Amino acid sequence: MNLKYQRILKNRSYITLIKSVESKERNRFFCRHGMEHLIAVARIAYIISLEEQNGISKDLIYAASLLHDIGRAEEYETGRSHNEAGAEKAEAILLECGYSDDEIKEITAAIRTHGHDGYPEKASALERLLCTADKLSRTCFNCPAHEECNWTADKKNETLFY
């Protein structure tokens, strides 16, 4: 199986960005955005996609999921939205990994919209999927920061969905 998302995992720029995010969040009390989170989002998104039979390829799902938080380090350093920073960085990585222009547009659009409260009314299936899986990946019910978290009670996952 030679899926392009496997190339992302070996891409030097990607590895550097993920290590930077993990380093900056090393002492973070709240949710982290390292490799464990990215893989959880990918797996949840893929399960939902299979359940919905929405036809989104595994490769697009995993690419968007693995790349969706790569702008976090820049956000911590400059205050710039991690969605925008991440989409820009993802474009170069996706190009290096052999994604087509159409695939890059679809994936970067999902990255740009994932971090908002919900997703735009006219969101694509991939945008909705990434946003949903990102939120569902959080195990708020078992989080040591549950009481201190700034997520409102209605946003917290109080049970395991996937």
mmCIF file with all atom_site columns, C-alpha atoms in Angstrom:
data_model
loop_
_atom_site.group_PDB
_atom_site.id
_atom_site.type_symbol
_atom_site.label_atom_id
_atom_site.label_alt_id
_atom_site.label_comp_id
_atom_site.label_asym_id
_atom_site.label_entity_id
_atom_site.label_seq_id
_atom_site.pdbx_PDB_ins_code
_atom_site.Cartn_x
_atom_site.Cartn_y
_atom_site.Cartn_z
_atom_site.occupancy
_atom_site.B_iso_or_equiv
_atom_site.pdbx_formal_charge
_atom_site.auth_seq_id
_atom_site.auth_comp_id
_atom_site.auth_asym_id
_atom_site.auth_atom_id
_atom_site.pdbx_PDB_model_num
ATOM 1   C CA . MET A 1 1   ? 0.000   0.000  0.000  1.00 0.00 ? 1   MET A CA 1
ATOM 2   C CA . ASN A 1 2   ? 1.643   3.223  -1.180 1.00 0.00 ? 2   ASN A CA 1
ATOM 3   C CA . LEU A 1 3   ? -0.568  6.028  0.049  1.00 0.00 ? 3   LEU A CA 1
ATOM 4   C CA . LYS A 1 4   ? 0.788   9.553  -0.270 1.00 0.00 ? 4   LYS A CA 1
ATOM 5   C CA . TYR A 1 5   ? 0.077   10.381 3.362  1.00 0.00 ? 5   TYR A CA 1
ATOM 6   C CA . GLN A 1 6   ? 2.902   7.990  4.258  1.00 0.00 ? 6   GLN A CA 1
ATOM 7   C CA . ARG A 1 7   ? 5.245   10.438 2.508  1.00 0.00 ? 7   ARG A CA 1
ATOM 8   C CA . ILE A 1 8   ? 4.030   13.221 4.792  1.00 0.00 ? 8   ILE A CA 1
ATOM 9   C CA . LEU A 1 9   ? 5.192   11.262 7.839  1.00 0.00 ? 9   LEU A CA 1
ATOM 10  C CA . LYS A 1 10  ? 8.718   11.108 6.387  1.00 0.00 ? 10  LYS A CA 1
ATOM 11  C CA . ASN A 1 11  ? 8.839   14.690 5.068  1.00 0.00 ? 11  ASN A CA 1
ATOM 12  C CA . ARG A 1 12  ? 11.634  16.680 6.746  1.00 0.00 ? 12  ARG A CA 1
ATOM 13  C CA . SER A 1 13  ? 9.645   19.914 6.962  1.00 0.00 ? 13  SER A CA 1
ATOM 14  C CA . TYR A 1 14  ? 6.713   18.055 8.503  1.00 0.00 ? 14  TYR A CA 1
ATOM 15  C CA . ILE A 1 15  ? 8.902   16.317 11.062 1.00 0.00 ? 15  ILE A CA 1
ATOM 16  C CA . THR A 1 16  ? 10.524  19.632 12.016 1.00 0.00 ? 16  THR A CA 1
ATOM 17  C CA . LEU A 1 17  ? 7.150   21.356 12.420 1.00 0.00 ? 17  LEU A CA 1
ATOM 18  C CA . ILE A 1 18  ? 5.694   18.560 14.558 1.00 0.00 ? 18  ILE A CA 1
ATOM 19  C CA . LYS A 1 19  ? 8.782   18.475 16.773 1.00 0.00 ? 19  LYS A CA 1
ATOM 20  C CA . SER A 1 20  ? 8.488   22.243 17.207 1.00 0.00 ? 20  SER A CA 1
ATOM 21  C CA . VAL A 1 21  ? 4.825   21.998 18.241 1.00 0.00 ? 21  VAL A CA 1
ATOM 22  C CA . GLU A 1 22  ? 5.586   19.159 20.660 1.00 0.00 ? 22  GLU A CA 1
ATOM 23  C CA . SER A 1 23  ? 8.521   21.083 22.133 1.00 0.00 ? 23  SER A CA 1
ATOM 24  C CA . LYS A 1 24  ? 6.466   24.240 22.671 1.00 0.00 ? 24  LYS A CA 1
ATOM 25  C CA . GLU A 1 25  ? 3.682   22.226 24.296 1.00 0.00 ? 25  GLU A CA 1
ATOM 26  C CA . ARG A 1 26  ? 5.932   20.047 26.444 1.00 0.00 ? 26  ARG A CA 1
ATOM 27  C CA . ASN A 1 27  ? 4.706   21.669 29.676 1.00 0.00 ? 27  ASN A CA 1
ATOM 28  C CA . ARG A 1 28  ? 1.215   22.533 28.448 1.00 0.00 ? 28  ARG A CA 1
ATOM 29  C CA . PHE A 1 29  ? -1.489  21.533 30.936 1.00 0.00 ? 29  PHE A CA 1
ATOM 30  C CA . PHE A 1 30  ? -4.312  21.627 28.404 1.00 0.00 ? 30  PHE A CA 1
ATOM 31  C CA . CYS A 1 31  ? -4.852  19.634 25.189 1.00 0.00 ? 31  CYS A CA 1
ATOM 32  C CA . ARG A 1 32  ? -1.756  19.062 23.112 1.00 0.00 ? 32  ARG A CA 1
ATOM 33  C CA . HIS A 1 33  ? -1.432  18.974 19.353 1.00 0.00 ? 33  HIS A CA 1
ATOM 34  C CA . GLY A 1 34  ? 1.407   16.544 18.692 1.00 0.00 ? 34  GLY A CA 1
ATOM 35  C CA . MET A 1 35  ? 1.553   13.320 16.734 1.00 0.00 ? 35  MET A CA 1
ATOM 36  C CA . GLU A 1 36  ? -0.741  11.390 19.089 1.00 0.00 ? 36  GLU A CA 1
ATOM 37  C CA . HIS A 1 37  ? -3.523  13.945 18.541 1.00 0.00 ? 37  HIS A CA 1
ATOM 38  C CA . LEU A 1 38  ? -2.986  14.079 14.774 1.00 0.00 ? 38  LEU A CA 1
ATOM 39  C CA . ILE A 1 39  ? -3.208  10.305 14.445 1.00 0.00 ? 39  ILE A CA 1
ATOM 40  C CA . ALA A 1 40  ? -6.308  10.177 16.666 1.00 0.00 ? 40  ALA A CA 1
ATOM 41  C CA . VAL A 1 41  ? -8.011  12.770 14.460 1.00 0.00 ? 41  VAL A CA 1
ATOM 42  C CA . ALA A 1 42  ? -7.080  10.810 11.323 1.00 0.00 ? 42  ALA A CA 1
ATOM 43  C CA . ARG A 1 43  ? -8.456  7.548  12.678 1.00 0.00 ? 43  ARG A CA 1
ATOM 44  C CA . ILE A 1 44  ? -11.688 9.102  13.935 1.00 0.00 ? 44  ILE A CA 1
ATOM 45  C CA . ALA A 1 45  ? -12.201 10.952 10.648 1.00 0.00 ? 45  ALA A CA 1
ATOM 46  C CA . TYR A 1 46  ? -11.660 7.747  8.698  1.00 0.00 ? 46  TYR A CA 1
ATOM 47  C CA . ILE A 1 47  ? -14.125 5.806  10.859 1.00 0.00 ? 47  ILE A CA 1
ATOM 48  C CA . ILE A 1 48  ? -16.754 8.518  10.406 1.00 0.00 ? 48  ILE A CA 1
ATOM 49  C CA . SER A 1 49  ? -16.099 8.565  6.660  1.00 0.00 ? 49  SER A CA 1
ATOM 50  C CA . LEU A 1 50  ? -16.630 4.808  6.451  1.00 0.00 ? 50  LEU A CA 1
ATOM 51  C CA . GLU A 1 51  ? -19.808 5.030  8.532  1.00 0.00 ? 51  GLU A CA 1
ATOM 52  C CA . GLU A 1 52  ? -21.180 7.854  6.388  1.00 0.00 ? 52  GLU A CA 1
ATOM 53  C CA . GLN A 1 53  ? -19.969 6.241  3.160  1.00 0.00 ? 53  GLN A CA 1
ATOM 54  C CA . ASN A 1 54  ? -19.093 9.742  1.976  1.00 0.00 ? 54  ASN A CA 1
ATOM 55  C CA . GLY A 1 55  ? -16.489 8.638  -0.564 1.00 0.00 ? 55  GLY A CA 1
ATOM 56  C CA . ILE A 1 56  ? -13.628 10.761 0.764  1.00 0.00 ? 56  ILE A CA 1
ATOM 57  C CA . SER A 1 57  ? -10.378 8.925  0.152  1.00 0.00 ? 57  SER A CA 1
ATOM 58  C CA . LYS A 1 58  ? -8.315  7.651  3.052  1.00 0.00 ? 58  LYS A CA 1
ATOM 59  C CA . ASP A 1 59  ? -5.363  9.538  1.610  1.00 0.00 ? 59  ASP A CA 1
ATOM 60  C CA . LEU A 1 60  ? -7.150  12.922 1.753  1.00 0.00 ? 60  LEU A CA 1
ATOM 61  C CA . ILE A 1 61  ? -8.478  12.231 5.248  1.00 0.00 ? 61  ILE A CA 1
ATOM 62  C CA . TYR A 1 62  ? -5.092  11.256 6.644  1.00 0.00 ? 62  TYR A CA 1
ATOM 63  C CA . ALA A 1 63  ? -3.272  14.090 4.875  1.00 0.00 ? 63  ALA A CA 1
ATOM 64  C CA . ALA A 1 64  ? -5.647  16.739 6.237  1.00 0.00 ? 64  ALA A CA 1
ATOM 65  C CA . SER A 1 65  ? -5.604  15.207 9.712  1.00 0.00 ? 65  SER A CA 1
ATOM 66  C CA . LEU A 1 66  ? -1.833  14.827 9.944  1.00 0.00 ? 66  LEU A CA 1
ATOM 67  C CA . LEU A 1 67  ? -1.293  18.405 8.779  1.00 0.00 ? 67  LEU A CA 1
ATOM 68  C CA . HIS A 1 68  ? -4.137  20.283 10.466 1.00 0.00 ? 68  HIS A CA 1
ATOM 69  C CA . ASP A 1 69  ? -2.185  21.591 13.488 1.00 0.00 ? 69  ASP A CA 1
ATOM 70  C CA . ILE A 1 70  ? 1.282   22.157 11.971 1.00 0.00 ? 70  ILE A CA 1
ATOM 71  C CA . GLY A 1 71  ? 0.801   25.918 12.309 1.00 0.00 ? 71  GLY A CA 1
ATOM 72  C CA . ARG A 1 72  ? 0.586   25.760 16.112 1.00 0.00 ? 72  ARG A CA 1
ATOM 73  C CA . ALA A 1 73  ? 4.249   26.617 16.725 1.00 0.00 ? 73  ALA A CA 1
ATOM 74  C CA . GLU A 1 74  ? 3.924   29.759 14.610 1.00 0.00 ? 74  GLU A CA 1
ATOM 75  C CA . GLU A 1 75  ? 0.750   30.695 16.478 1.00 0.00 ? 75  GLU A CA 1
ATOM 76  C CA . TYR A 1 76  ? 2.614   30.410 19.785 1.00 0.00 ? 76  TYR A CA 1
ATOM 77  C CA . GLU A 1 77  ? 5.508   32.502 18.447 1.00 0.00 ? 77  GLU A CA 1
ATOM 78  C CA . THR A 1 78  ? 3.639   35.243 16.564 1.00 0.00 ? 78  THR A CA 1
ATOM 79  C CA . GLY A 1 79  ? -0.046  35.015 17.450 1.00 0.00 ? 79  GLY A CA 1
ATOM 80  C CA . ARG A 1 80  ? -0.971  34.281 13.839 1.00 0.00 ? 80  ARG A CA 1
ATOM 81  C CA . SER A 1 81  ? -3.852  31.837 13.406 1.00 0.00 ? 81  SER A CA 1
ATOM 82  C CA . HIS A 1 82  ? -2.580  28.267 13.325 1.00 0.00 ? 82  HIS A CA 1
ATOM 83  C CA . ASN A 1 83  ? -5.191  27.515 10.664 1.00 0.00 ? 83  ASN A CA 1
ATOM 84  C CA . GLU A 1 84  ? -3.749  30.039 8.204  1.00 0.00 ? 84  GLU A CA 1
ATOM 85  C CA . ALA A 1 85  ? -0.119  29.313 9.071  1.00 0.00 ? 85  ALA A CA 1
ATOM 86  C CA . GLY A 1 86  ? -0.742  25.587 8.867  1.00 0.00 ? 86  GLY A CA 1
ATOM 87  C CA . ALA A 1 87  ? -2.522  25.757 5.519  1.00 0.00 ? 87  ALA A CA 1
ATOM 88  C CA . GLU A 1 88  ? 0.414   27.660 4.019  1.00 0.00 ? 88  GLU A CA 1
ATOM 89  C CA . LYS A 1 89  ? 2.962   25.215 5.390  1.00 0.00 ? 89  LYS A CA 1
ATOM 90  C CA . ALA A 1 90  ? 0.832   22.242 4.349  1.00 0.00 ? 90  ALA A CA 1
ATOM 91  C CA . GLU A 1 91  ? 0.714   23.428 0.745  1.00 0.00 ? 91  GLU A CA 1
ATOM 92  C CA . ALA A 1 92  ? 4.478   23.073 0.331  1.00 0.00 ? 92  ALA A CA 1
ATOM 93  C CA . ILE A 1 93  ? 4.563   19.693 2.092  1.00 0.00 ? 93  ILE A CA 1
ATOM 94  C CA . LEU A 1 94  ? 1.680   18.339 0.021  1.00 0.00 ? 94  LEU A CA 1
ATOM 95  C CA . LEU A 1 95  ? 3.370   19.455 -3.180 1.00 0.00 ? 95  LEU A CA 1
ATOM 96  C CA . GLU A 1 96  ? 6.596   17.703 -2.142 1.00 0.00 ? 96  GLU A CA 1
ATOM 97  C CA . CYS A 1 97  ? 4.595   14.560 -1.362 1.00 0.00 ? 97  CYS A CA 1
ATOM 98  C CA . GLY A 1 98  ? 2.973   14.336 -4.782 1.00 0.00 ? 98  GLY A CA 1
ATOM 99  C CA . TYR A 1 99  ? -0.530  15.690 -4.200 1.00 0.00 ? 99  TYR A CA 1
ATOM 100 C CA . SER A 1 100 ? -2.351  17.281 -7.129 1.00 0.00 ? 100 SER A CA 1
ATOM 101 C CA . ASP A 1 101 ? -3.369  20.949 -7.178 1.00 0.00 ? 101 ASP A CA 1
ATOM 102 C CA . ASP A 1 102 ? -7.012  19.982 -6.587 1.00 0.00 ? 102 ASP A CA 1
ATOM 103 C CA . GLU A 1 103 ? -6.099  17.756 -3.637 1.00 0.00 ? 103 GLU A CA 1
ATOM 104 C CA . ILE A 1 104 ? -3.937  20.520 -2.160 1.00 0.00 ? 104 ILE A CA 1
ATOM 105 C CA . LYS A 1 105 ? -6.787  23.037 -2.440 1.00 0.00 ? 105 LYS A CA 1
ATOM 106 C CA . GLU A 1 106 ? -9.224  20.654 -0.768 1.00 0.00 ? 106 GLU A CA 1
ATOM 107 C CA . ILE A 1 107 ? -6.861  19.732 2.072  1.00 0.00 ? 107 ILE A CA 1
ATOM 108 C CA . THR A 1 108 ? -5.698  23.293 2.771  1.00 0.00 ? 108 THR A CA 1
ATOM 109 C CA . ALA A 1 109 ? -9.312  24.523 2.776  1.00 0.00 ? 109 ALA A CA 1
ATOM 110 C CA . ALA A 1 110 ? -10.097 21.954 5.482  1.00 0.00 ? 110 ALA A CA 1
ATOM 111 C CA . ILE A 1 111 ? -7.048  23.044 7.495  1.00 0.00 ? 111 ILE A CA 1
ATOM 112 C CA . ARG A 1 112 ? -8.079  26.718 7.221  1.00 0.00 ? 112 ARG A CA 1
ATOM 113 C CA . THR A 1 113 ? -11.582 26.073 8.574  1.00 0.00 ? 113 THR A CA 1
ATOM 114 C CA . HIS A 1 114 ? -11.025 23.359 11.188 1.00 0.00 ? 114 HIS A CA 1
ATOM 115 C CA . GLY A 1 115 ? -10.251 25.454 14.248 1.00 0.00 ? 115 GLY A CA 1
ATOM 116 C CA . HIS A 1 116 ? -13.344 27.606 14.330 1.00 0.00 ? 116 HIS A CA 1
ATOM 117 C CA . ASP A 1 117 ? -16.486 26.959 16.347 1.00 0.00 ? 117 ASP A CA 1
ATOM 118 C CA . GLY A 1 118 ? -18.104 24.579 13.944 1.00 0.00 ? 118 GLY A CA 1
ATOM 119 C CA . TYR A 1 119 ? -17.562 24.881 10.225 1.00 0.00 ? 119 TYR A CA 1
ATOM 120 C CA . PRO A 1 120 ? -18.864 27.212 7.521  1.00 0.00 ? 120 PRO A CA 1
ATOM 121 C CA . GLU A 1 121 ? -22.374 26.632 6.213  1.00 0.00 ? 121 GLU A CA 1
ATOM 122 C CA . LYS A 1 122 ? -21.043 25.748 2.761  1.00 0.00 ? 122 LYS A CA 1
ATOM 123 C CA . ALA A 1 123 ? -18.217 23.565 4.061  1.00 0.00 ? 123 ALA A CA 1
ATOM 124 C CA . SER A 1 124 ? -17.019 20.655 1.968  1.00 0.00 ? 124 SER A CA 1
ATOM 125 C CA . ALA A 1 125 ? -17.365 17.101 3.229  1.00 0.00 ? 125 ALA A CA 1
ATOM 126 C CA . LEU A 1 126 ? -13.653 17.052 4.135  1.00 0.00 ? 126 LEU A CA 1
ATOM 127 C CA . GLU A 1 127 ? -13.940 20.358 6.021  1.00 0.00 ? 127 GLU A CA 1
ATOM 128 C CA . ARG A 1 128 ? -16.878 19.043 8.062  1.00 0.00 ? 128 ARG A CA 1
ATOM 129 C CA . LEU A 1 129 ? -15.132 15.731 8.670  1.00 0.00 ? 129 LEU A CA 1
ATOM 130 C CA . LEU A 1 130 ? -11.872 17.290 9.906  1.00 0.00 ? 130 LEU A CA 1
ATOM 131 C CA . CYS A 1 131 ? -13.639 19.753 12.188 1.00 0.00 ? 131 CYS A CA 1
ATOM 132 C CA . THR A 1 132 ? -15.832 17.015 13.682 1.00 0.00 ? 132 THR A CA 1
ATOM 133 C CA . ALA A 1 133 ? -13.003 14.514 14.180 1.00 0.00 ? 133 ALA A CA 1
ATOM 134 C CA . ASP A 1 134 ? -10.755 17.167 15.727 1.00 0.00 ? 134 ASP A CA 1
ATOM 135 C CA . LYS A 1 135 ? -13.353 17.921 18.385 1.00 0.00 ? 135 LYS A CA 1
ATOM 136 C CA . LEU A 1 136 ? -14.290 14.273 18.973 1.00 0.00 ? 136 LEU A CA 1
ATOM 137 C CA . SER A 1 137 ? -10.634 13.351 19.503 1.00 0.00 ? 137 SER A CA 1
ATOM 138 C CA . ARG A 1 138 ? -10.619 15.083 22.874 1.00 0.00 ? 138 ARG A CA 1
ATOM 139 C CA . THR A 1 139 ? -11.211 12.902 25.925 1.00 0.00 ? 139 THR A CA 1
ATOM 140 C CA . CYS A 1 140 ? -12.489 15.680 28.171 1.00 0.00 ? 140 CYS A CA 1
ATOM 141 C CA . PHE A 1 141 ? -14.153 13.169 30.502 1.00 0.00 ? 141 PHE A CA 1
ATOM 142 C CA . ASN A 1 142 ? -10.697 11.870 31.452 1.00 0.00 ? 142 ASN A CA 1
ATOM 143 C CA . CYS A 1 143 ? -8.685  15.078 31.262 1.00 0.00 ? 143 CYS A CA 1
ATOM 144 C CA . PRO A 1 144 ? -6.699  16.353 34.264 1.00 0.00 ? 144 PRO A CA 1
ATOM 145 C CA . ALA A 1 145 ? -7.393  19.921 33.067 1.00 0.00 ? 145 ALA A CA 1
ATOM 146 C CA . HIS A 1 146 ? -11.172 19.369 32.893 1.00 0.00 ? 146 HIS A CA 1
ATOM 147 C CA . GLU A 1 147 ? -12.070 21.928 35.552 1.00 0.00 ? 147 GLU A CA 1
ATOM 148 C CA . GLU A 1 148 ? -9.587  24.562 34.373 1.00 0.00 ? 148 GLU A CA 1
ATOM 149 C CA . CYS A 1 149 ? -10.380 24.161 30.667 1.00 0.00 ? 149 CYS A CA 1
ATOM 150 C CA . ASN A 1 150 ? -11.920 27.173 28.941 1.00 0.00 ? 150 ASN A CA 1
ATOM 151 C CA . TRP A 1 151 ? -14.185 25.009 26.772 1.00 0.00 ? 151 TRP A CA 1
ATOM 152 C CA . THR A 1 152 ? -17.805 25.478 27.779 1.00 0.00 ? 152 THR A CA 1
ATOM 153 C CA . ALA A 1 153 ? -19.623 22.471 29.220 1.00 0.00 ? 153 ALA A CA 1
ATOM 154 C CA . ASP A 1 154 ? -21.572 21.940 25.994 1.00 0.00 ? 154 ASP A CA 1
ATOM 155 C CA . LYS A 1 155 ? -18.323 21.705 23.975 1.00 0.00 ? 155 LYS A CA 1
ATOM 156 C CA . LYS A 1 156 ? -16.606 19.174 26.247 1.00 0.00 ? 156 LYS A CA 1
ATOM 157 C CA . ASN A 1 157 ? -16.758 15.500 25.326 1.00 0.00 ? 157 ASN A CA 1
ATOM 158 C CA . GLU A 1 158 ? -18.129 13.853 28.431 1.00 0.00 ? 158 GLU A CA 1
ATOM 159 C CA . THR A 1 159 ? -18.174 10.399 26.867 1.00 0.00 ? 159 THR A CA 1
ATOM 160 C CA . LEU A 1 160 ? -16.201 8.392  24.334 1.00 0.00 ? 160 LEU A CA 1
ATOM 161 C CA . PHE A 1 161 ? -17.666 8.481  20.830 1.00 0.00 ? 161 PHE A CA 1
ATOM 162 C CA . TYR A 1 162 ? -14.853 6.853  18.803 1.00 0.00 ? 162 TYR A CA 1
#
